[in-house]
Tab-separated table of C-alpha atoms and ligand atoms in Angstrom:
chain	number	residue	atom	x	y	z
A	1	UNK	CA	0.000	0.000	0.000
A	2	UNK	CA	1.283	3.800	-0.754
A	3	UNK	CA	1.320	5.715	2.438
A	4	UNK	CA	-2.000	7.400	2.564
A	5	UNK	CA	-1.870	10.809	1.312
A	6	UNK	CA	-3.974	13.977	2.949
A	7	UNK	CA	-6.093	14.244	0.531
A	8	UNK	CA	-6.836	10.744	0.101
A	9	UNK	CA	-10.577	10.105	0.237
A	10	UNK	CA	-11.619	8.100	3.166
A	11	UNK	CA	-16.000	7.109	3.650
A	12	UNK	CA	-17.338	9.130	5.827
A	13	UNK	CA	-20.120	8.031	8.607
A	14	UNK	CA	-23.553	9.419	7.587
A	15	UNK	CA	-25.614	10.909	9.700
A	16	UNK	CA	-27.978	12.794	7.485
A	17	UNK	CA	-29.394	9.955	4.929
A	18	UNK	CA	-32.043	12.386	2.570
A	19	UNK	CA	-31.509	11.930	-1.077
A	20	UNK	CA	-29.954	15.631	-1.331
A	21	UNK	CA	-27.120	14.432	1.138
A	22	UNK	CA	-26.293	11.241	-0.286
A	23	UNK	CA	-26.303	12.934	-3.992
A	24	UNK	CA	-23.406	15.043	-1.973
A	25	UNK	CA	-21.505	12.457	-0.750
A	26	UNK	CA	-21.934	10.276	-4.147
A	27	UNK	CA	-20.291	13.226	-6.040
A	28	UNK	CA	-17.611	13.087	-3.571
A	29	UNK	CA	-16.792	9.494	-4.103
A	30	UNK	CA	-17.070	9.360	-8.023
A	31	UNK	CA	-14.913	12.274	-7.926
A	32	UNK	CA	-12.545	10.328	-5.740
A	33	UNK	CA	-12.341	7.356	-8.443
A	34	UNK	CA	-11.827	9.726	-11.161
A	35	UNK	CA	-9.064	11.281	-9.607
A	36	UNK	CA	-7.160	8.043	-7.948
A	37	UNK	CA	-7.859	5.994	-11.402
A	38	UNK	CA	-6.039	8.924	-13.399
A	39	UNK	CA	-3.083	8.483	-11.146
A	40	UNK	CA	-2.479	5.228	-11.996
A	41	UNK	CA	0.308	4.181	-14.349
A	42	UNK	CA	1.926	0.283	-13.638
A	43	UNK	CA	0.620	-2.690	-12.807
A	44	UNK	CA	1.363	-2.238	-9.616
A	45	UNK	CA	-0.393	0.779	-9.007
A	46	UNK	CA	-3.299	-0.784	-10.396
A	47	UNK	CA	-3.234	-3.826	-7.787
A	48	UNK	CA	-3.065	-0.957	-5.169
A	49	UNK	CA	-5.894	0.952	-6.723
A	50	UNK	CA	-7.881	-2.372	-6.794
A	51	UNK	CA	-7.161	-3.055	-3.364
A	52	UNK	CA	-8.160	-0.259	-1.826
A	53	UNK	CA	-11.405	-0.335	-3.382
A	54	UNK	CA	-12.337	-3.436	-3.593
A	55	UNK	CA	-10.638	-5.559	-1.104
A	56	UNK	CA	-13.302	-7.609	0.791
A	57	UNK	CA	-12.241	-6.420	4.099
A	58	UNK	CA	-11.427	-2.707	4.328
A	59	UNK	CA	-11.995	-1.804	0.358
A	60	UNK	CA	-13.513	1.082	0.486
A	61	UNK	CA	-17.138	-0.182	-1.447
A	62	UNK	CA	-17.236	-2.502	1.483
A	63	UNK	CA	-16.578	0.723	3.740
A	64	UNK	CA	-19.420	2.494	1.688
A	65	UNK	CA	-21.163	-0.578	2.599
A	66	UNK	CA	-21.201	-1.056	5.960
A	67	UNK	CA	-20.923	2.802	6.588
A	68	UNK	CA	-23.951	4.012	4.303
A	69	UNK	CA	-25.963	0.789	3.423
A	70	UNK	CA	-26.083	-1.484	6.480
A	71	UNK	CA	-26.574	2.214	9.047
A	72	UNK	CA	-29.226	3.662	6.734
A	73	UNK	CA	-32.360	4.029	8.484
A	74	UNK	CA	-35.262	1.785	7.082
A	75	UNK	CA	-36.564	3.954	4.792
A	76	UNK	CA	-33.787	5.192	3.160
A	77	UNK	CA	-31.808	1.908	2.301
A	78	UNK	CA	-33.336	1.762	-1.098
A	79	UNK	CA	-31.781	4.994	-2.131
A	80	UNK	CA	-28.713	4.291	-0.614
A	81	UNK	CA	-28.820	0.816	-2.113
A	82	UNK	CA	-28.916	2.089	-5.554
A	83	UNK	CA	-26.259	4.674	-5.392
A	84	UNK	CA	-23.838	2.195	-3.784
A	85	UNK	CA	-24.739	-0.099	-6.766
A	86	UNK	CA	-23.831	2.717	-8.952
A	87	UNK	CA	-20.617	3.390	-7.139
A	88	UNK	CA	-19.619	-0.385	-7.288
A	89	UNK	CA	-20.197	-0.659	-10.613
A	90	UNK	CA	-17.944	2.887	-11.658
A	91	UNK	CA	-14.854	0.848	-9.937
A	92	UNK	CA	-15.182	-2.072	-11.959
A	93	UNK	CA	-15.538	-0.100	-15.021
A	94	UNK	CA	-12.996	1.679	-14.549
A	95	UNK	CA	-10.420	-1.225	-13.602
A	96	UNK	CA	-12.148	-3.118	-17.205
A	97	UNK	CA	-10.702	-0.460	-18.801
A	98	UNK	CA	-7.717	-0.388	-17.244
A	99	UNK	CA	-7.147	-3.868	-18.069
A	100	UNK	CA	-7.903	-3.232	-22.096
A	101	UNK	CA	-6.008	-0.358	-22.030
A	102	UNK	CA	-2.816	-2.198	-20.924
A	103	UNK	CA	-3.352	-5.320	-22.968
A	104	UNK	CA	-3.746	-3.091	-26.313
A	105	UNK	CA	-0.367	-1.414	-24.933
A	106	UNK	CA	1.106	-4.515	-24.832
A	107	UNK	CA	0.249	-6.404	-27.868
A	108	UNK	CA	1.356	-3.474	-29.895
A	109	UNK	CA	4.360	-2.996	-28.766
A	110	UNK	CA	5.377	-6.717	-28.763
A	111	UNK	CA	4.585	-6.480	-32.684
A	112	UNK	CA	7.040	-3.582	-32.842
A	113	UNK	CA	9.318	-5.107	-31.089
A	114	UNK	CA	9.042	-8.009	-33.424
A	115	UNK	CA	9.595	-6.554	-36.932
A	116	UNK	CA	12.778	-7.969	-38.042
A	117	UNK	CA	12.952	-7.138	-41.523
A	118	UNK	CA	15.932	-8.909	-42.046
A	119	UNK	CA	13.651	-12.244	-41.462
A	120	UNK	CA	11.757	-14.202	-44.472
A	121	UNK	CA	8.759	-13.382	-45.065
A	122	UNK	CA	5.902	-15.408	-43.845
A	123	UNK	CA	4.762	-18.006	-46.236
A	124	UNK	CA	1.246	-18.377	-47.250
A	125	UNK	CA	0.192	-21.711	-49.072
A	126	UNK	CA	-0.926	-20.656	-52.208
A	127	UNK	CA	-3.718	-22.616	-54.335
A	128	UNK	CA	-3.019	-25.278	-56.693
A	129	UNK	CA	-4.551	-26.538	-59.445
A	130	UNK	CA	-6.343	-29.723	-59.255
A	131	UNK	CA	-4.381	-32.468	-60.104
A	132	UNK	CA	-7.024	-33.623	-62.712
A	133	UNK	CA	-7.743	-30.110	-64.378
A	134	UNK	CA	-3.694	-30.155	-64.734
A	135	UNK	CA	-3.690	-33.088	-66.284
A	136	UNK	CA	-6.974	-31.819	-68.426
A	137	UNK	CA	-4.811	-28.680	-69.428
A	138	UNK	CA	-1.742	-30.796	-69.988
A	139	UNK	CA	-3.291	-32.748	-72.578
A	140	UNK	CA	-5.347	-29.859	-73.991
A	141	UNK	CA	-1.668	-28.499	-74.404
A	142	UNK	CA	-0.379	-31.141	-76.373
A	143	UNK	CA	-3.546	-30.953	-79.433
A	144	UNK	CA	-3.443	-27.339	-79.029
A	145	UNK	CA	0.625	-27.359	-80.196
A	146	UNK	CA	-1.115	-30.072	-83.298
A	147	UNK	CA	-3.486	-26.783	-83.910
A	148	UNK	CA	-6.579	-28.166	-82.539
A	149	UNK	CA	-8.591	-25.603	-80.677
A	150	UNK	CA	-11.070	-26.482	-77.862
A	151	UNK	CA	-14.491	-26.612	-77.870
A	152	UNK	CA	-16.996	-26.822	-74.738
A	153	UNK	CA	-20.721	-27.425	-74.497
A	154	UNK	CA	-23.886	-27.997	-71.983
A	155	UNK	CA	-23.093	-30.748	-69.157
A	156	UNK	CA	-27.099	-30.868	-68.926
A	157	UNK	CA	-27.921	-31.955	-72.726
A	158	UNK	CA	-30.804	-33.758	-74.713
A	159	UNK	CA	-31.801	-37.005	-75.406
A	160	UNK	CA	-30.894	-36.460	-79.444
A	161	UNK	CA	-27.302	-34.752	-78.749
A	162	UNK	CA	-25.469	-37.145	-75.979
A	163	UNK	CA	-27.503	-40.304	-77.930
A	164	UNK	CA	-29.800	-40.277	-80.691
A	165	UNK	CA	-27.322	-38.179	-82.877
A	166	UNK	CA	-24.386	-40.130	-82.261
A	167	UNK	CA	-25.956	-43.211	-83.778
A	168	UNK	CA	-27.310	-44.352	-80.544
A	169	UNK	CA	-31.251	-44.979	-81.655
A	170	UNK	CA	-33.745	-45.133	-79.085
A	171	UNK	CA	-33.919	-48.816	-77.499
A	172	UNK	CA	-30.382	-49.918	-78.960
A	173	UNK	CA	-28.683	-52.004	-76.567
A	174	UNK	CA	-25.449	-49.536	-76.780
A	175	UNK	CA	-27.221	-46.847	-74.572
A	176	UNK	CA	-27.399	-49.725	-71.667
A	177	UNK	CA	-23.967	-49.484	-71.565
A	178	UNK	CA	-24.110	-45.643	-70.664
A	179	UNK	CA	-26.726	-45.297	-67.979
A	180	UNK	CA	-26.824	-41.808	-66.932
A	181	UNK	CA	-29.138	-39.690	-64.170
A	182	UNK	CA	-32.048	-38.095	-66.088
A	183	UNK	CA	-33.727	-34.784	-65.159
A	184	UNK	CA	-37.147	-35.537	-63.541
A	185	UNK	CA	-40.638	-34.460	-64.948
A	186	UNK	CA	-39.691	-34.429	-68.652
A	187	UNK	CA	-42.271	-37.158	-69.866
A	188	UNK	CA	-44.491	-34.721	-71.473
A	189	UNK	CA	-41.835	-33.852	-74.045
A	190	UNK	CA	-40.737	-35.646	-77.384
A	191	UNK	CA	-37.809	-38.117	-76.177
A	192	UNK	CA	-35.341	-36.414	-78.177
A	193	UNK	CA	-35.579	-33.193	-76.224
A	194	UNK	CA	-35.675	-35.027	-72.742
A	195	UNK	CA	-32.786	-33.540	-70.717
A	196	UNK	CA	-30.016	-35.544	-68.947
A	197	UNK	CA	-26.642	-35.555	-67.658
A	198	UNK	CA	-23.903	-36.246	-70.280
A	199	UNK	CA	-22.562	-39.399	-70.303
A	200	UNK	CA	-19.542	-38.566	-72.699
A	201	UNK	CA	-17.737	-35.099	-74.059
A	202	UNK	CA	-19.386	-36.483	-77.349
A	203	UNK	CA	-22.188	-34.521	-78.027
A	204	UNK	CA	-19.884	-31.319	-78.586
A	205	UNK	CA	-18.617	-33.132	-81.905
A	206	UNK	CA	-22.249	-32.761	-83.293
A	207	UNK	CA	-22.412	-29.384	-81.834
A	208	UNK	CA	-19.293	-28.071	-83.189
A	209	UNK	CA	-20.379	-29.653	-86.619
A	210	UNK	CA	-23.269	-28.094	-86.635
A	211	UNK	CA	-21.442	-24.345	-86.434
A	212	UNK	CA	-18.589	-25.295	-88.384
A	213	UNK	CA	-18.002	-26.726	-92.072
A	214	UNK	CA	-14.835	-28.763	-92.195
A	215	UNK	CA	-12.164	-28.769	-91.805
A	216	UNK	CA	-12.621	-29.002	-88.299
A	217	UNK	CA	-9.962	-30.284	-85.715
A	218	UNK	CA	-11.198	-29.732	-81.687
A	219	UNK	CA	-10.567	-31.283	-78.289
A	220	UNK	CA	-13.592	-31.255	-76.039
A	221	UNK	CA	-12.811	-31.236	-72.075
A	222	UNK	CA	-14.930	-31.671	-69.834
A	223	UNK	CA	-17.409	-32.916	-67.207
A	224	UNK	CA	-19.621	-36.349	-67.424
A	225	UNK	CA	-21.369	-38.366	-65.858
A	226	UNK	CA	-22.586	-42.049	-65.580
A	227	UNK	CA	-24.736	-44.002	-63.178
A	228	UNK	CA	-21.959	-45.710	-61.507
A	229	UNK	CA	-21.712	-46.544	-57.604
A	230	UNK	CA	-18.596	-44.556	-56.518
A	231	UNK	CA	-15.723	-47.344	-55.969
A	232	UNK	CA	-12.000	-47.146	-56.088
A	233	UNK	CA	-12.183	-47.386	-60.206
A	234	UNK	CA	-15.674	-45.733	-60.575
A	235	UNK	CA	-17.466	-42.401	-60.123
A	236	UNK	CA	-20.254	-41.214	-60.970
A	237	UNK	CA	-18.734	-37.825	-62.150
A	238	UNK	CA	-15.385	-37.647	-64.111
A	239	UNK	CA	-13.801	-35.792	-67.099
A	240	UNK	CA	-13.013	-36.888	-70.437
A	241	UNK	CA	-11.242	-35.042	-73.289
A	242	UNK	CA	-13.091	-36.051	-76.697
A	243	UNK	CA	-11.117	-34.905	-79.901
A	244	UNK	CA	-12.105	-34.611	-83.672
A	245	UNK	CA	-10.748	-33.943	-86.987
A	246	UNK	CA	-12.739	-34.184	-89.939
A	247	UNK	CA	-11.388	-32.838	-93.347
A	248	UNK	CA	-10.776	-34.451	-96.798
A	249	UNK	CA	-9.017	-37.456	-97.175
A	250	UNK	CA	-8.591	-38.355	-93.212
A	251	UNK	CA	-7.358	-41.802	-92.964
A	252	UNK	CA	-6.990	-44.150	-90.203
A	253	UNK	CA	-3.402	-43.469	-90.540
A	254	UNK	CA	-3.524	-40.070	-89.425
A	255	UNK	CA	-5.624	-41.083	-86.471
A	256	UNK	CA	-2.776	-43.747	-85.285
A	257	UNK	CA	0.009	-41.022	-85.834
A	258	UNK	CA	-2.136	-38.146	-84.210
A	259	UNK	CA	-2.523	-40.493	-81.010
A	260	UNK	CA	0.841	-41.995	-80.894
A	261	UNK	CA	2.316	-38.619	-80.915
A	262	UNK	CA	0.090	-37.350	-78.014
A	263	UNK	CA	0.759	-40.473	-75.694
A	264	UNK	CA	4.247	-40.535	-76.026
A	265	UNK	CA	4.283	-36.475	-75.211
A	266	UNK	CA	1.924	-37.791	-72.200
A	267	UNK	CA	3.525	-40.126	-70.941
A	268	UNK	CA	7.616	-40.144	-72.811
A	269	UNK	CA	9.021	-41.019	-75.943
A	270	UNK	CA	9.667	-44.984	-75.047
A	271	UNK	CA	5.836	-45.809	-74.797
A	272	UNK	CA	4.443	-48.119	-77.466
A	273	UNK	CA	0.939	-48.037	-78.762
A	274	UNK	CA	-1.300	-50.765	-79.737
A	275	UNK	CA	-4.767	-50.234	-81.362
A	276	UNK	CA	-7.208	-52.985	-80.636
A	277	UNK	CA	-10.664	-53.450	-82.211
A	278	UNK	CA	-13.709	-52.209	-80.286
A	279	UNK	CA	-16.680	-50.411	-81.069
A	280	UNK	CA	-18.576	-47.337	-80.515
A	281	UNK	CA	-21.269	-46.558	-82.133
A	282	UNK	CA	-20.538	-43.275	-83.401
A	283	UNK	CA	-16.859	-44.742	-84.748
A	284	UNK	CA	-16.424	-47.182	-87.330
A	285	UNK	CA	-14.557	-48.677	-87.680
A	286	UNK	CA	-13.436	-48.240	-83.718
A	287	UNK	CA	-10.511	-49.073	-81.657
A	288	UNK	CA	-9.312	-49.101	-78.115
A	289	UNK	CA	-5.610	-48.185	-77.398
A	290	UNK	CA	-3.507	-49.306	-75.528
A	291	UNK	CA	0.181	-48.226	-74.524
A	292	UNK	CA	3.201	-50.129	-72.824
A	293	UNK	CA	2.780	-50.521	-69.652
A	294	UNK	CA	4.146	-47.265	-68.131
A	295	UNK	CA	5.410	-49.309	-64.443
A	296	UNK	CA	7.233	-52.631	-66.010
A	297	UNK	CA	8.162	-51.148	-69.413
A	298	UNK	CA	6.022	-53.397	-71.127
A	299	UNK	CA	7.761	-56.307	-69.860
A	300	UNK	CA	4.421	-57.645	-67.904
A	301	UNK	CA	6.651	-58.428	-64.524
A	302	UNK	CA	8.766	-56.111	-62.475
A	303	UNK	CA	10.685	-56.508	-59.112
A	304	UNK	CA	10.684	-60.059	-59.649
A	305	UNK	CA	7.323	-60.489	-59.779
A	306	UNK	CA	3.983	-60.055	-61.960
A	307	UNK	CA	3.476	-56.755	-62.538
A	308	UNK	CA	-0.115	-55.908	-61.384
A	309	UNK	CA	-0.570	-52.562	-62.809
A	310	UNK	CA	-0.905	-54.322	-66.275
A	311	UNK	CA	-1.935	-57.675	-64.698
A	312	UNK	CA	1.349	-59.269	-66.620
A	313	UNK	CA	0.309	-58.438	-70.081
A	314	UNK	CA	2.694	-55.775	-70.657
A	315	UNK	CA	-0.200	-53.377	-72.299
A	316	UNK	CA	-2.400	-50.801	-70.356
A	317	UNK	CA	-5.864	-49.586	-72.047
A	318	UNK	CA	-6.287	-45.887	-72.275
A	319	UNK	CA	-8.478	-44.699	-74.748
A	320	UNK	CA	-11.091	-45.318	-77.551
A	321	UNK	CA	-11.267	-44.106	-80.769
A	322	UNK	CA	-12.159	-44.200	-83.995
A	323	UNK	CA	-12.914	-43.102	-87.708
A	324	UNK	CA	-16.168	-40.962	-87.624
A	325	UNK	CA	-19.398	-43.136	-88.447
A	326	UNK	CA	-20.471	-41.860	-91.623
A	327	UNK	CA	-23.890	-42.042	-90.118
A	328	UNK	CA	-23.147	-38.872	-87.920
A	329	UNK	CA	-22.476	-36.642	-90.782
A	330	UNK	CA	-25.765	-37.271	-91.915
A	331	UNK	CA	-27.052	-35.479	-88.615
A	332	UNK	CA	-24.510	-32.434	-89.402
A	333	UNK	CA	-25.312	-31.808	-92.945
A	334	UNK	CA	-21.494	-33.143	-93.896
A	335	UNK	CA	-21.210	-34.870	-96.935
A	336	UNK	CA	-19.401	-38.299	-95.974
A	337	UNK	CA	-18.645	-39.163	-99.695
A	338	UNK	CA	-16.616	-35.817	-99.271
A	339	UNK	CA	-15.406	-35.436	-95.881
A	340	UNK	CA	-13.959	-38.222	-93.525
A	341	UNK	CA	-12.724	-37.619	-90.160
A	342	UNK	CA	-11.525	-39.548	-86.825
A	343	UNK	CA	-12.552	-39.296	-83.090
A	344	UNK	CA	-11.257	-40.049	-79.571
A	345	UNK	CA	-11.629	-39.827	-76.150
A	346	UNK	CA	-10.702	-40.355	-72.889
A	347	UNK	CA	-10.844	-40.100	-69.393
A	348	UNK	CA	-8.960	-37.654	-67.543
A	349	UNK	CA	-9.001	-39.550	-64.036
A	350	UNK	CA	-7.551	-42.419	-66.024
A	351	UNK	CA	-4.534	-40.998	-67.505
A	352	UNK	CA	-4.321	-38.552	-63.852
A	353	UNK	CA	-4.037	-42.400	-62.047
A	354	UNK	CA	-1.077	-43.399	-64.270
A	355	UNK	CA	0.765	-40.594	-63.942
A	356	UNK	CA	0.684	-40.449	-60.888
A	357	UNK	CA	0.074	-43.736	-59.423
A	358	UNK	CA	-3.188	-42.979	-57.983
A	359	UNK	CA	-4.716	-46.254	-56.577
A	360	UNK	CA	-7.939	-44.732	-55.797
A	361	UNK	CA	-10.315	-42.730	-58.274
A	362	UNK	CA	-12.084	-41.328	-55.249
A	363	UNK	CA	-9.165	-39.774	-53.987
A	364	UNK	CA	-9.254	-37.130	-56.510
A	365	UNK	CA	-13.027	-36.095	-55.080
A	366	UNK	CA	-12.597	-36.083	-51.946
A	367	UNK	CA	-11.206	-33.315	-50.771
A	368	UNK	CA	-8.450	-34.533	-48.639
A	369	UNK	CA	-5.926	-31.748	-48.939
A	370	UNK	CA	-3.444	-33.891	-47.801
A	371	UNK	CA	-3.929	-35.770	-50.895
A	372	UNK	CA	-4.211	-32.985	-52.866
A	373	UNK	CA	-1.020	-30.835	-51.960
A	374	UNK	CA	1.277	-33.240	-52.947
A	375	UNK	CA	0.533	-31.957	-56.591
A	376	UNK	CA	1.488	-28.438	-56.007
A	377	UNK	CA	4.796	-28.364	-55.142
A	378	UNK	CA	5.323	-30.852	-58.401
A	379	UNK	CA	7.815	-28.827	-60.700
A	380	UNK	CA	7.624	-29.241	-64.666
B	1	LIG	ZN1	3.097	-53.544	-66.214
């Protein structure tokens, strides 16, 4: 405690309790805290100024109290009750603020006292692209140095665009093989118009045929989806990249050369490509390709074993494709005796998986940035 100065307030006894006399003595005390509160600098000085005010035994409100409250005569303790209140509640203000004041003292000058600008600066993680829209822009890349441009269209589209003009009739057995989510309450229209999810990049080949006359040459990225369950190999939503190139004399050959070129710039110079028969019914005639297996060189075992990435057969599927079913150009108002053309696709999320050794489709749509950072700090 500081010794107790002359003019140190002390609490009074009352004698006279009206209003008029206790607004008197009220005055006194608030002036009292005003004056005692603006003396005070340090901590310490503020553990005094509590103490004398508020210290349970002989802090002054418990003075004011036991002085004015408990001695009041019957009929005055309600005045006297509220003014102490009052009093009580100036003190506590005032050491609140106190409190605030010296915490914003402090926090700012610990930050000045921290600027070191001779320090790095402090590193925020910066975004990343998705590993699959890399690999989507990657490959986009390598037609766009071949002079293809890109194309996009609707990821909600009609009956007639994702099937019916692709050579997929109504009730042929190839549309079982894309089962898609369709958009409820469209009964009413002609089947044709009857929207649904995309199943394939696809219908943006008869779309860009239908704005352009040849000679045409696009890649088509993009969003599609199927009505798969999600499992480590499936999902219901994934991308594919479609191309096309129609023009005069197109031949299967440029097709293999056009493809060979943009795997090996995929996935190196030493992968071998294989083109197997399939079909699609938009393609004919329609092949699947596949490339040397990218983990045992083609060799079917590695580290003295069978190599399960290609289940031993040396040869990994990655794509379909084929020449343009002359069929479709009847839907685009091409002239197949003049025009012939090729057409491929594939799946992002498949070609992401090899390159990276992805084991798990999912992983890429899930969200687990723990996963997903490991693709950002990749360097070309
Ligand atoms: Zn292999």
């Amino acid at each position: 405690m500081s010794p107790k100065k002359k003019s140190e307030y002390a609490v009074p006894k009352l004698k006279d309790f009206s209003v008029a006399s206790l607004d008197k003595e009220v005055a006194k005390l608030r002036a009292a805290i005003d004056e005692e509160s603006k003396a005070v600098g340090t901590e310490d000085e503020w553990q005094i100024f509590r103490d004398r005010w508020m210290a349970r035994k002989h802090g002054i409100l418990t003075q004011v109290n036991d002085l004015w409250l408990k001695a009041a005569p019957k009929d005055a303790k309600r005045d006297v009750g509220q003014r102490v209140n009052e009093v009580k509640k100036q003190v506590e203000q005032t050491l609140a603020d106190a409190l605030e004041n010296k915490q914003r003292l402090a926090s700012s000058s610990k930050s000045s006292e921290r600027i070191d600008i001779t320090l790095p600066g402090i590193r925020r993680p910066v975004g990343a692209e998705h590993p699959i829209i890399k690999t989507m822009n990657e490959m986009v890349g390598v037609f766009r140095n071949l002079g293809y441009s890109v194309e996009e269209g609707p990821e909600i589209e009609t009956d007639y665009y994702n099937f019916e003009a692709l050579n997929f009739p109504p009730n042929h057995p190839a549309r079982d093989t894309q089962d898609t989510l369709f958009i409820a309450n469209q009964e009413s229209k002609p089947l044709r118009d009857r929207l649904l999810l995309r199943t394939h990049t696809s219908p943006v080949q008869i779309r860009t045929m239908e704005k352009m006359k040849p000679p045409v040459r696009v890649v088509c990225p993009g969003k599609v989806h199927r009505n798969d369950a999600p499992d480590a190999t499936h999902s219901p939503l994934f991308h594919q990249i479609e191309g096309l190139a129609v023009d005069t004399n197109i031949t299967f050959c440029y097709l293999k050369g056009t493809l060979d070129h943009a795997v090996k710039e995929m996935f190196g110079s030493s992968v071998k490509t294989r083109f197997y028969p399939s079909f699609f019914p938009f393609t004919e005639p329609s092949a699947d390709v596949q490339i040397s297996c990218i983990f045992c060189g083609g060799r079917g075992y590695r580290d003295g074993g069978a190599c399960r990435n290609c289940k031993a057969s040396g040869w990994i599927e990655l794509l379909g494709c084929g020449m343009v079913d002359p069929n479709v150009y009847g839907f685009v108002d091409y002239d197949p005796k003049k025009v012939s053309g090729f057409a491929f696709g594939m799946g992002v999320e498949r070609i992401a998986i090899l390159k990276y050794g992805v084991d798990d489709i999912q992983l890429f749509f899930n969200g687990d940035v723990r996963f997903l950072e490991q693709f950002a700090y990749e360097r070309f």
